[in-house]
Each structure stands twice: as structure tokens, then as C-alpha cells.
CSV table of C-alpha atoms and ligand atoms in Angstrom, one decimal:
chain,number,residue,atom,x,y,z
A,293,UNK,CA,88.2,164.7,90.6
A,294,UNK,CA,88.7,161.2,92.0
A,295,UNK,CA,90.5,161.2,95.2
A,296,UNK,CA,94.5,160.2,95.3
A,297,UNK,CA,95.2,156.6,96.6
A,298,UNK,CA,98.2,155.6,98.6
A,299,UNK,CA,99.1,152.0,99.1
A,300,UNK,CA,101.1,150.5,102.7
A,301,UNK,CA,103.0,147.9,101.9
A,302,UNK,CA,103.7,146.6,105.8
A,303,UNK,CA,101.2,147.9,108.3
A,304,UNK,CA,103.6,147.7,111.4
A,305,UNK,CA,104.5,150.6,113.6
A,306,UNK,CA,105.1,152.8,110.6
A,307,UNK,CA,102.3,151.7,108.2
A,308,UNK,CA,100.2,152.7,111.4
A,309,UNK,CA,101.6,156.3,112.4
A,310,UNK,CA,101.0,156.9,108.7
A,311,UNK,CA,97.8,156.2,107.9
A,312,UNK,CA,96.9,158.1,111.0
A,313,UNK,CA,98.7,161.3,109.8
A,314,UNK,CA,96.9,160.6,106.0
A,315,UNK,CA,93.6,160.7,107.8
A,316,UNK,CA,94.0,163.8,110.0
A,317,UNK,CA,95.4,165.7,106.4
A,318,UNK,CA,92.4,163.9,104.4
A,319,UNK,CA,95.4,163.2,101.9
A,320,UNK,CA,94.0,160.0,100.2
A,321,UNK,CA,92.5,156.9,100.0
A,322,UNK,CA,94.4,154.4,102.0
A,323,UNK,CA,95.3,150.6,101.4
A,324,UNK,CA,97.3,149.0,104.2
A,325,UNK,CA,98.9,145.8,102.8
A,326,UNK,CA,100.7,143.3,105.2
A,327,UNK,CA,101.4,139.4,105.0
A,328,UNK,CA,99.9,139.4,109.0
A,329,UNK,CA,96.1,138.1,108.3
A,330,UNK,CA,93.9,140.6,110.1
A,331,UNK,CA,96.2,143.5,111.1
A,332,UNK,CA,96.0,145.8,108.0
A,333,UNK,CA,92.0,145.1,108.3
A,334,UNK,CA,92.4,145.8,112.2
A,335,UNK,CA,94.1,148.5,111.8
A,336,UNK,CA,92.0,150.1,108.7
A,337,UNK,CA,88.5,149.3,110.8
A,338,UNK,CA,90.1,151.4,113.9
A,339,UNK,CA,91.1,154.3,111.5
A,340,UNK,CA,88.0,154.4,109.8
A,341,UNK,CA,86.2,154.4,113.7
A,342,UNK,CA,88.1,156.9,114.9
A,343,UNK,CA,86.9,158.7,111.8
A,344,UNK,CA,83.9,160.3,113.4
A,345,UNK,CA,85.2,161.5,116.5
A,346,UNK,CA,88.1,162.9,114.7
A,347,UNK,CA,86.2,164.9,112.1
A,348,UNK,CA,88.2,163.5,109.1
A,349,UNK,CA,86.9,161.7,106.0
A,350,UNK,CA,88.8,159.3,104.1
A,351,UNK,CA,88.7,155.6,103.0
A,352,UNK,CA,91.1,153.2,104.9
A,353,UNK,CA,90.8,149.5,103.7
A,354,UNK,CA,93.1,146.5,105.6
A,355,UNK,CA,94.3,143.3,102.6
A,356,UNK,CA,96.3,140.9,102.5
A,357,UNK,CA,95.7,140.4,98.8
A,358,UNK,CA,98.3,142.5,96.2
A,359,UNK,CA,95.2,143.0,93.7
A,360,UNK,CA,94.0,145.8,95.9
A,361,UNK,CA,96.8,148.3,95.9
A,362,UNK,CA,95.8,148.3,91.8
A,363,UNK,CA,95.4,152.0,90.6
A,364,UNK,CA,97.4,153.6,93.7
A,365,UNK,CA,99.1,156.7,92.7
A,366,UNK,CA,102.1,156.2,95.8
A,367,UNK,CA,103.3,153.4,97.0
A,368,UNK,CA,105.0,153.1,100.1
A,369,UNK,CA,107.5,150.1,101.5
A,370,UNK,CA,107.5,150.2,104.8
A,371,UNK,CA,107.6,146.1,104.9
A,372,UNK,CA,110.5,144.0,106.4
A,373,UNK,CA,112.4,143.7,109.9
A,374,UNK,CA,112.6,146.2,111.8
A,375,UNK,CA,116.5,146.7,113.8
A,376,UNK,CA,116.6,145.0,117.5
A,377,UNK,CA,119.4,146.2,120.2
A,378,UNK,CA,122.4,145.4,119.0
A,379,UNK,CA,121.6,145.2,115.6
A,380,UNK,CA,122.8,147.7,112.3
A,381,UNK,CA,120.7,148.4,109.6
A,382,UNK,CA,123.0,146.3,107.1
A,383,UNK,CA,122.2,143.2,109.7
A,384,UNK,CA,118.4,143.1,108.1
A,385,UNK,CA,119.8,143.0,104.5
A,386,UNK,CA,119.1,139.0,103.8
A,387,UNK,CA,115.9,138.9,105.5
A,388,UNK,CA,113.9,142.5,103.6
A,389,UNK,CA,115.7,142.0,100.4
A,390,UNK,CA,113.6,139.1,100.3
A,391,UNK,CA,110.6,141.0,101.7
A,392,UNK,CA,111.4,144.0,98.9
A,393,UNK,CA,111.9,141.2,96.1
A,394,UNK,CA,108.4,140.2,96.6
A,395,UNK,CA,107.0,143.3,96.9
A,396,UNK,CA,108.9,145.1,93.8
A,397,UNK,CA,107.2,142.6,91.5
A,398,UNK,CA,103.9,143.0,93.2
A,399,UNK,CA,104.4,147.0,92.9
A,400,UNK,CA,105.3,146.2,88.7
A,401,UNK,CA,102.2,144.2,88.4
A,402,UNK,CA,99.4,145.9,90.2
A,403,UNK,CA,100.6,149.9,90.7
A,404,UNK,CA,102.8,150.1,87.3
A,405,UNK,CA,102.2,153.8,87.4
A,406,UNK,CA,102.6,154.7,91.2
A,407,UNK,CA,105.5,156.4,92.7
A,408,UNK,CA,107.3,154.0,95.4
A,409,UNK,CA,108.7,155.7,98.4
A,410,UNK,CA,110.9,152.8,100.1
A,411,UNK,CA,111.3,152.9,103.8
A,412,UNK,CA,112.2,149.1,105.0
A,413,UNK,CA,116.2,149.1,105.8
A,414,UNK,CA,119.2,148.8,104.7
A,415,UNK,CA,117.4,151.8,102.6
A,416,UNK,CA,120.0,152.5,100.3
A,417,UNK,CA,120.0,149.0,99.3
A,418,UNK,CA,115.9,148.2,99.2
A,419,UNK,CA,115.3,151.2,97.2
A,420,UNK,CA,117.5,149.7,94.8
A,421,UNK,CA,116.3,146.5,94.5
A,422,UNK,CA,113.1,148.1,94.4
A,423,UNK,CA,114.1,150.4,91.3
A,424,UNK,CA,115.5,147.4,89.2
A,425,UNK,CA,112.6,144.9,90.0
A,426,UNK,CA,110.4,147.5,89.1
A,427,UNK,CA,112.0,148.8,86.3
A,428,UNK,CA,110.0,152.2,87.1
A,429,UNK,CA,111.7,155.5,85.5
A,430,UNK,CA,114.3,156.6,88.3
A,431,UNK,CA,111.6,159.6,88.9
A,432,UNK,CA,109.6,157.4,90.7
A,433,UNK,CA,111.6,155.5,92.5
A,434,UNK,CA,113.0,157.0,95.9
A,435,UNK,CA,114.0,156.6,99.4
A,436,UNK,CA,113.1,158.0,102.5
A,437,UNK,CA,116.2,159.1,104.6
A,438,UNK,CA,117.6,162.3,103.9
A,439,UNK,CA,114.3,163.8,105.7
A,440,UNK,CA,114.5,161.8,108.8
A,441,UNK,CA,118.5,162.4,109.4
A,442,UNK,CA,117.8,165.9,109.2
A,443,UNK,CA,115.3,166.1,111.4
A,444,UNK,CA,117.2,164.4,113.9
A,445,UNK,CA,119.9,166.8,113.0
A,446,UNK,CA,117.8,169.4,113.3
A,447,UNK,CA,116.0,168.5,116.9
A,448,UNK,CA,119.4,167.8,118.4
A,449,UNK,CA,120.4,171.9,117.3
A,450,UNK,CA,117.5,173.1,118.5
A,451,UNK,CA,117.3,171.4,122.3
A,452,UNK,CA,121.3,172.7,122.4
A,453,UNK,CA,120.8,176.1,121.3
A,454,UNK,CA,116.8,176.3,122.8
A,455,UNK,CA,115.3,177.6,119.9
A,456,UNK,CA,112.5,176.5,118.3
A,457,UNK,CA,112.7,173.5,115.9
A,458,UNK,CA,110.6,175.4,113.4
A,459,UNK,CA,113.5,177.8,112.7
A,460,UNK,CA,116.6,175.3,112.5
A,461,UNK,CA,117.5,173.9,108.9
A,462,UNK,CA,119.6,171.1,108.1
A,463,UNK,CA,121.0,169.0,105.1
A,464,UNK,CA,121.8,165.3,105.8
A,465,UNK,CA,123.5,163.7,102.6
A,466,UNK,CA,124.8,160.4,101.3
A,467,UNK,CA,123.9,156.6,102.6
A,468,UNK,CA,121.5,156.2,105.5
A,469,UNK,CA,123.9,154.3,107.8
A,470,UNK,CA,126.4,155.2,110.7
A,471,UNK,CA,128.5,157.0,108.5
A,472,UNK,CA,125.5,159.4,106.6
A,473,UNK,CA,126.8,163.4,106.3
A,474,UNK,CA,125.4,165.6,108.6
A,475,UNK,CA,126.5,169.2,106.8
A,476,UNK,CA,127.2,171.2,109.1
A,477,UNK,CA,128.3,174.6,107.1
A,478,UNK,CA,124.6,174.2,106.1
A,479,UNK,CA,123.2,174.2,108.8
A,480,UNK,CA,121.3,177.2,110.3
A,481,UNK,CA,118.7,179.0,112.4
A,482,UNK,CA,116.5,181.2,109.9
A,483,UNK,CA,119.7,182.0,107.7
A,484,UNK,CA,121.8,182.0,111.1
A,485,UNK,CA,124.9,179.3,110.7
A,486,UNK,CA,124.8,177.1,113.4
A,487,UNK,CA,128.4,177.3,114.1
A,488,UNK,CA,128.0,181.4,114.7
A,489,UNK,CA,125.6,180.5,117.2
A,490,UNK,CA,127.4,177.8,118.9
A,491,UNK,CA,130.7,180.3,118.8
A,492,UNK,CA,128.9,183.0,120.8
A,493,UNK,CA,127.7,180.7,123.7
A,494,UNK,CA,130.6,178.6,123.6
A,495,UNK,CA,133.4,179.9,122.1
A,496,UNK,CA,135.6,178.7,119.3
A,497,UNK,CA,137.0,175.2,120.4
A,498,UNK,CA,134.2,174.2,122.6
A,499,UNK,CA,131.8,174.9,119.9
A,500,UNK,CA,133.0,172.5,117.3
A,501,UNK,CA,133.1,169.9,120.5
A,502,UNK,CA,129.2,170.2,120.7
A,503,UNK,CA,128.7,170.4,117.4
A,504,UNK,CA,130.8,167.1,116.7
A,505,UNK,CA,128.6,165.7,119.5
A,506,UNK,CA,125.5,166.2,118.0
A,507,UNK,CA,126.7,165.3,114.3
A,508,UNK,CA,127.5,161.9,116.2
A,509,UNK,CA,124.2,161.6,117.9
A,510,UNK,CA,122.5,162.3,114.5
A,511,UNK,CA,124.3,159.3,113.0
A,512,UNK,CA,123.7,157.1,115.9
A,513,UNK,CA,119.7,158.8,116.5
A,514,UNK,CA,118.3,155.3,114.7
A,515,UNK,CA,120.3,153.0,117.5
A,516,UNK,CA,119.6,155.5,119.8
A,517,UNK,CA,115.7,154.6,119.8
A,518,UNK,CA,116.0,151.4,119.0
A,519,UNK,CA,118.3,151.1,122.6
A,520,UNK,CA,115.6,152.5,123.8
A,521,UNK,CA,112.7,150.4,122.8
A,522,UNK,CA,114.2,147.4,122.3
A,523,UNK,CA,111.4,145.6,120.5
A,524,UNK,CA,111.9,147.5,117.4
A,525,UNK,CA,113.0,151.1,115.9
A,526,UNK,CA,112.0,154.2,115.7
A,527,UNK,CA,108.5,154.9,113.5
A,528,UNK,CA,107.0,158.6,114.7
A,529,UNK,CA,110.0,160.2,113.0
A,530,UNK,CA,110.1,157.7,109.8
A,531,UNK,CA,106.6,157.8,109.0
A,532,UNK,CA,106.4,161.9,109.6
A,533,UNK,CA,109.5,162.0,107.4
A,534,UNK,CA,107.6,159.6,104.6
A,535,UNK,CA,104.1,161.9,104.6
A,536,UNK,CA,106.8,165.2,103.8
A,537,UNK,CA,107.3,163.3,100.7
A,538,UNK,CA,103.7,162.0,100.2
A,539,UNK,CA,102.4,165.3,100.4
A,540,UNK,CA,105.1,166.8,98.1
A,541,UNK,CA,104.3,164.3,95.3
A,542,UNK,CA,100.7,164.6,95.2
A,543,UNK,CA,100.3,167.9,96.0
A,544,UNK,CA,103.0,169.1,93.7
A,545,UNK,CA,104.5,171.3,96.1
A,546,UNK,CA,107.9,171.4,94.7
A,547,UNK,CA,109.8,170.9,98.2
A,548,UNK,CA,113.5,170.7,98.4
A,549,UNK,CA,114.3,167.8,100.4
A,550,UNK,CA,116.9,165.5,100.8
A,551,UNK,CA,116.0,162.5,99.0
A,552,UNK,CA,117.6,159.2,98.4
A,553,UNK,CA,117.3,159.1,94.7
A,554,UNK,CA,119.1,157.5,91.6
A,555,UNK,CA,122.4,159.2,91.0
A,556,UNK,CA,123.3,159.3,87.3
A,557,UNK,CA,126.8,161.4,87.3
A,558,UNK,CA,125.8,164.0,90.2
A,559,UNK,CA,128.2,164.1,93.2
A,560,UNK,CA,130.7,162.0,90.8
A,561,UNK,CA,128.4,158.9,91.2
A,562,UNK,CA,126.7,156.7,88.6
A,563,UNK,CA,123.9,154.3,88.6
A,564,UNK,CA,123.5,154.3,93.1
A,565,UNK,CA,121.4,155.5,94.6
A,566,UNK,CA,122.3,158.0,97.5
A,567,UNK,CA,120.7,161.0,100.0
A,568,UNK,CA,121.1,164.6,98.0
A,569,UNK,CA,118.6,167.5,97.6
A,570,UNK,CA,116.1,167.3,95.4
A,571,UNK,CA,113.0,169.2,93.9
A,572,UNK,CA,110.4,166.7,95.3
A,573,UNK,CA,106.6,167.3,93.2
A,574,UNK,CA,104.5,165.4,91.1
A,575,UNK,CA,107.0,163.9,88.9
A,576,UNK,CA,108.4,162.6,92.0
A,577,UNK,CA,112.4,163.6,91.9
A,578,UNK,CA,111.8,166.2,89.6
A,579,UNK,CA,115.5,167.5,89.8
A,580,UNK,CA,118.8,166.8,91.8
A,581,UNK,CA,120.7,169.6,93.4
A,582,UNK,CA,124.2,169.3,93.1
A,583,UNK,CA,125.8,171.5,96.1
A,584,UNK,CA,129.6,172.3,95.8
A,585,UNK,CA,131.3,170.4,98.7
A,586,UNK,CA,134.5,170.9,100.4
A,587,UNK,CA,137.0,168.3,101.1
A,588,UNK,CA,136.5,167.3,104.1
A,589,UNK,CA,132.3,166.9,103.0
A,590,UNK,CA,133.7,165.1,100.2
A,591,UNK,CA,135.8,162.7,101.4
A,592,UNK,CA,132.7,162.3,104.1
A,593,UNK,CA,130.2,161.6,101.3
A,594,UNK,CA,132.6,159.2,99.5
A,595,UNK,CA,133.1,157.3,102.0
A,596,UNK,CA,129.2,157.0,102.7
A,597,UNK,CA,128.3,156.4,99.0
A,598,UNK,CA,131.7,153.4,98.8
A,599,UNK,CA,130.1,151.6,101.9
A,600,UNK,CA,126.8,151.7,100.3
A,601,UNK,CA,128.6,150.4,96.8
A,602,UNK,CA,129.6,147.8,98.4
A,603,UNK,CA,126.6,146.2,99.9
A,604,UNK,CA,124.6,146.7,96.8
A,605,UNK,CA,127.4,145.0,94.5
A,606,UNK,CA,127.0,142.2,96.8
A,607,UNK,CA,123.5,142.1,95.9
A,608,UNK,CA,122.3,139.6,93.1
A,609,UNK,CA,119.7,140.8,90.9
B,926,APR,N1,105.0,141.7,102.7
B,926,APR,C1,104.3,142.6,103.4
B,926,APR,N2,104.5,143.0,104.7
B,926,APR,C2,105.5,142.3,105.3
B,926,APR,C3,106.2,141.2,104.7
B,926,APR,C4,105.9,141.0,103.3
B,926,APR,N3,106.6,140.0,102.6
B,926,APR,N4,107.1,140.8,105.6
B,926,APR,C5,106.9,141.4,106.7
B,926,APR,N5,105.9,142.3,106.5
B,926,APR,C6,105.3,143.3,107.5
B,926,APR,C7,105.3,142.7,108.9
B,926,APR,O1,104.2,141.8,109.1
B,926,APR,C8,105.1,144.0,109.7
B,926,APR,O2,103.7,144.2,110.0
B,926,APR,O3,106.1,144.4,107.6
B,926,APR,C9,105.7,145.1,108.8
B,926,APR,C10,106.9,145.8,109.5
B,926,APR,O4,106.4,146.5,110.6
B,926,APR,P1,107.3,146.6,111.9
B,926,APR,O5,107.9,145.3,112.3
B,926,APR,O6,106.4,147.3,112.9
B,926,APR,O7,108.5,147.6,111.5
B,926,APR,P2,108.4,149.2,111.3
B,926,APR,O8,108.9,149.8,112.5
B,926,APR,O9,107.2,149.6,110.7
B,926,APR,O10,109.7,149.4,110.3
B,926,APR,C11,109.6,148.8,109.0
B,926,APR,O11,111.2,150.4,108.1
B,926,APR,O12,112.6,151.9,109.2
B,926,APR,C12,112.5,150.6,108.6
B,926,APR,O13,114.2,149.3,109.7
B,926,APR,C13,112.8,149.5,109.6
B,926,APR,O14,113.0,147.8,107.9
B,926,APR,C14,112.1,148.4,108.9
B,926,APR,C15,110.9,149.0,108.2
């Protein structure tokens, strides 16, 4: 069986943690695509040396030249500006639509049968210019958010209740900007709630103070690294988030993750793309999982899914 290819479009900090976590799994053949002449092929060259000492086997070749993401089975957009201090995500908007415009017609003509996981930011807004350049079925077409907000979610539980991360699940939904949904009645420790848990070490009122802290901290987590940094944004926790999803697709492993995928009627939206659960295998979204929401997660989710409304009606395709 021929081995699975995976193309980088943008080999920055995310391309790189990437390809670095494809090699260790052996998970495919890699092409790193950037616009930058020499660091995709600096980059691939160092991968493919550290090959030997690392024990893993797998082809990693550096272009500048579309023609050779041809016959990739995933795609993945991690090209564009990444956030400095200061800056939102919606502040990169003018500059990576550009970026994504190019790269969605590159994507239709060399890769017409890959899936395309879209990283570059605002993501709610690239992954749909990348879904109607395209024109690829909505299947194949996603964003990578949901996975990332939840992890941060979830790291944030487990350093205030000291439990291992490995136990604490969490469900981020809707747009991935300041105002994403953080659920908290999902959230839990091996079936636990998280509330319960909070409650017993804190008591009723002081509990839902913590826990509004770390629902801000989650929305705020991107800024928080980027504060942090200050020469770009976070990329361990992005490009970890993305390979959950490469690995799902092309191993057909069925995960339930929060994806931001095409909404056609679920959660009361139609035709934008938003962060919900979905069964994530080799059809890509294979199905969305509509969750009954309370008001108050409602009105939250709205609210996320009207800003992001807004800044893709702005948009002209
Ligand atoms: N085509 C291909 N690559 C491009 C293009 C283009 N038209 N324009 C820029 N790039 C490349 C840059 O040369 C750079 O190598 O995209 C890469 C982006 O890498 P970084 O600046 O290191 O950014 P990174 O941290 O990887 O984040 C990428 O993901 O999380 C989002 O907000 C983040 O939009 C940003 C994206």
C-alpha cells in the first residue's frame, strides 16, 4: 500500500512542530510548502537528518513550487501572519485572506482530492474562504480550533484541581475568537463534573469564581502566549491539536472532536462554518453532533457564531 502524503502549506513555527510529530508517528510522507526560498527545504533536510538518530522513517521534502503537493491525501494551511502583542486574530484578516486565496486555488488545482485542515487565523473566516475557493464537498473542508480551545480548557482544569490532564474532558464550541464557548456542564474528570469537584474544595460561590476564571483564561489562552512571546503565537499546542485530526482522517479512527466544520441547519445555523463535535475519520467530518444547549450556552454560542457572521459577510468572494 503506498504510503499517505500530507502537504504544509506554510513551514513556520507550526509547519515545523508538525512535521516533527509526523515523523516520530511515521504517519506519512511529508511536503512542506512555504513562499520563503530555502526554509521548507531547510527544514525538510534537518527532519530527514535527524531521521537516523531518531529511529523513524519517513520522506520529508522542502518546495516552494505548488506542483509538488500533487496527489496529497491532507492538506494543511498553516500559511499567513501569525498574531503579535496587541494584536486579535480578526487584525490578520486582510493580510491571510490573501495568503488563503492563493493557496485555496493552488489546493483545487494540484490536491483536488485531499482533505484541507485550515489553521492560519481568523480560522473561522480562512476555512471559509478555503471551502468556497475550493469548492471541495464540505466533508473535507475543516478547521482546526475546537481541539486546541479545549485543550487549553482542559490544562487550565487540571493545574487547578491537580489531576492529571489525561483524565479531564472538555468541549469548546462556536467561533475561535475571544468570545468562543467553553461548556462548562460538560466538562469533567473521568465522568466527574468539573463543577462537583470545584464545589468540594471550594464550596458553592467560590467555585463558580474559579471556574469563570479559567473559562476566561481559555478564551484569552491564544493572547496569553502571544504576550508572552512576542514575536509570534502559540504553535506546540496548534500543531498537536492539527496531527489529532491528521491522525483521525487517515487512520479512520472515528474521534469525536470538536471541529470547525460547515454548518448546514445544526445549532440553528446555515451555510458558516463554526466549532461543534463531530465524528472525525476518513471521510473527514463524517457526522455533526448536535448537543441540546441551555440558554445561557445558547445565547453564548449565538453570540460567537453572529460575530463570526459578520466578518465573513464582509468578505468578498
Ligand atoms: N504561501 C505559503 N506560505 C506563506 C505565504 C503564502 N502565500 N505567506 C506566508 N507564508 C508562510 C510564511 O513564510 C511563514 O513561514 O507562512 C508561514 C507562517 O509561519 P509563522 O509566521 O511561523 O506562523 P505560525 O506560528 O506557524 O502560524 C501560522 O496559524 O495559528 C495561526 O495565527 C496563526 O495565522 C497564523 C498561522
Amino acid at each position: 500500500m503506498a504510503r499517505k502524503k500530507i502537504a504544509l502549506i506554510g513551514s513556520g513555527q507550526i509547519g515545523g512542530v508538525f512535521v516533527q510529530l509526523a515523523a516520530a508517528r511515521e504517519l506519512a510522507d511529508i511536503v512542506l510548502f512555504d513562499i520563503l526560498e530555502g526554509v521548507p527545504q531547510g527544514k525538510a533536510l534537518d527532519i530527514m537528518e535527524a531521521s537516523p538518530a531518531a529511529g523513524h522513517d519517513i520522506h520529508v521534502q522542502g518546495t516552494n513550487r505548488y506542483e509538488d503537493i500533487e496527489g496529497s491525501d491532507l492538506v494543511i494551511v498553516t500559511a499567513g501572519l501569525a498574531r503579535k502583542p496587541g494584536m486579535s486574530r480578526d487584525d490578520l484578516v486582510t493580510t491571510n485572506s490573501r495568503i488563503m486565496r492563493s493557496a485555496a486555488v493552488a489546493i483545487r488545482e494540484n490536491a483536488p482530492d485531499a482533505h484541507v485542515i485550515v489553521i492560519s487565523n481568523p480560522l473561522d473566516v480562512m476555512v471559509t474562504l478555503c471551502h468556497r475557493i475550493t469548492g471541495f464537498p464540505k466533508n473535507r473542508v475543516m478547521g482546526m480550533a475546537g481541539i486546541l480551545d479545549s485543550a487549553r480548557f482542559a490544562a487550565f482544569v487540571a493545574m487547578e484541581l491537580q489531576v492529571s490532564v489525561k483524565d479531564v474532558h472538555t468541549l469548546v464550541l462556536g467561533g475561535h475568537g475571544d468570545d468562543m464557548v467553553p461548556l462548562i456542564r460538560y466538562a469533567n474528570v473521568n465522568g466527574i463534573p468539573v463543577m462537583y469537584l470545584l464545589e468540594k474544595k471550594y464550596g458553592a460561590e467560590k467555585a463558580m469564581e474559579v471556574m469563570s476564571e479559567i473559562v476566561k483564561r481559555t478564551r484569552y489562552a491564544g493572547g496569553e502566549i502571544v504576550g508572552l512571546l512576542k514575536t509570534g503565537s502559540a504553535f506546540y499546542s496548534p500543531a498537536t491539536s492539527a496531527m489529532a485530526m491528521a491522525e483521525a482522517i487517515l487512520k479512520d479512527q472515528k474521534r469525536v472532536l470538536p471541529v470547525c466544520a460547515l454548518l448546514e441547519g445544526e445549532y440553528g445555523v446555515n451555510g458558516y462554518f463554526a466549532g461543534v463535535p463531530c465524528v472525525v475519520g476518513a471521510n473527514g467530518v463524517e457526522q455533526i453532533i448536535e448537543l441540546e444547549l441551555n440558554r445561557e450556552e445558547r445565547t453564548m454560542f449565538d453570540e460567537s457564531v453572529s460575530h463570526v457572521k459578520a466578518m465573513v459577510d464582509n468578505l468578498s468572494l
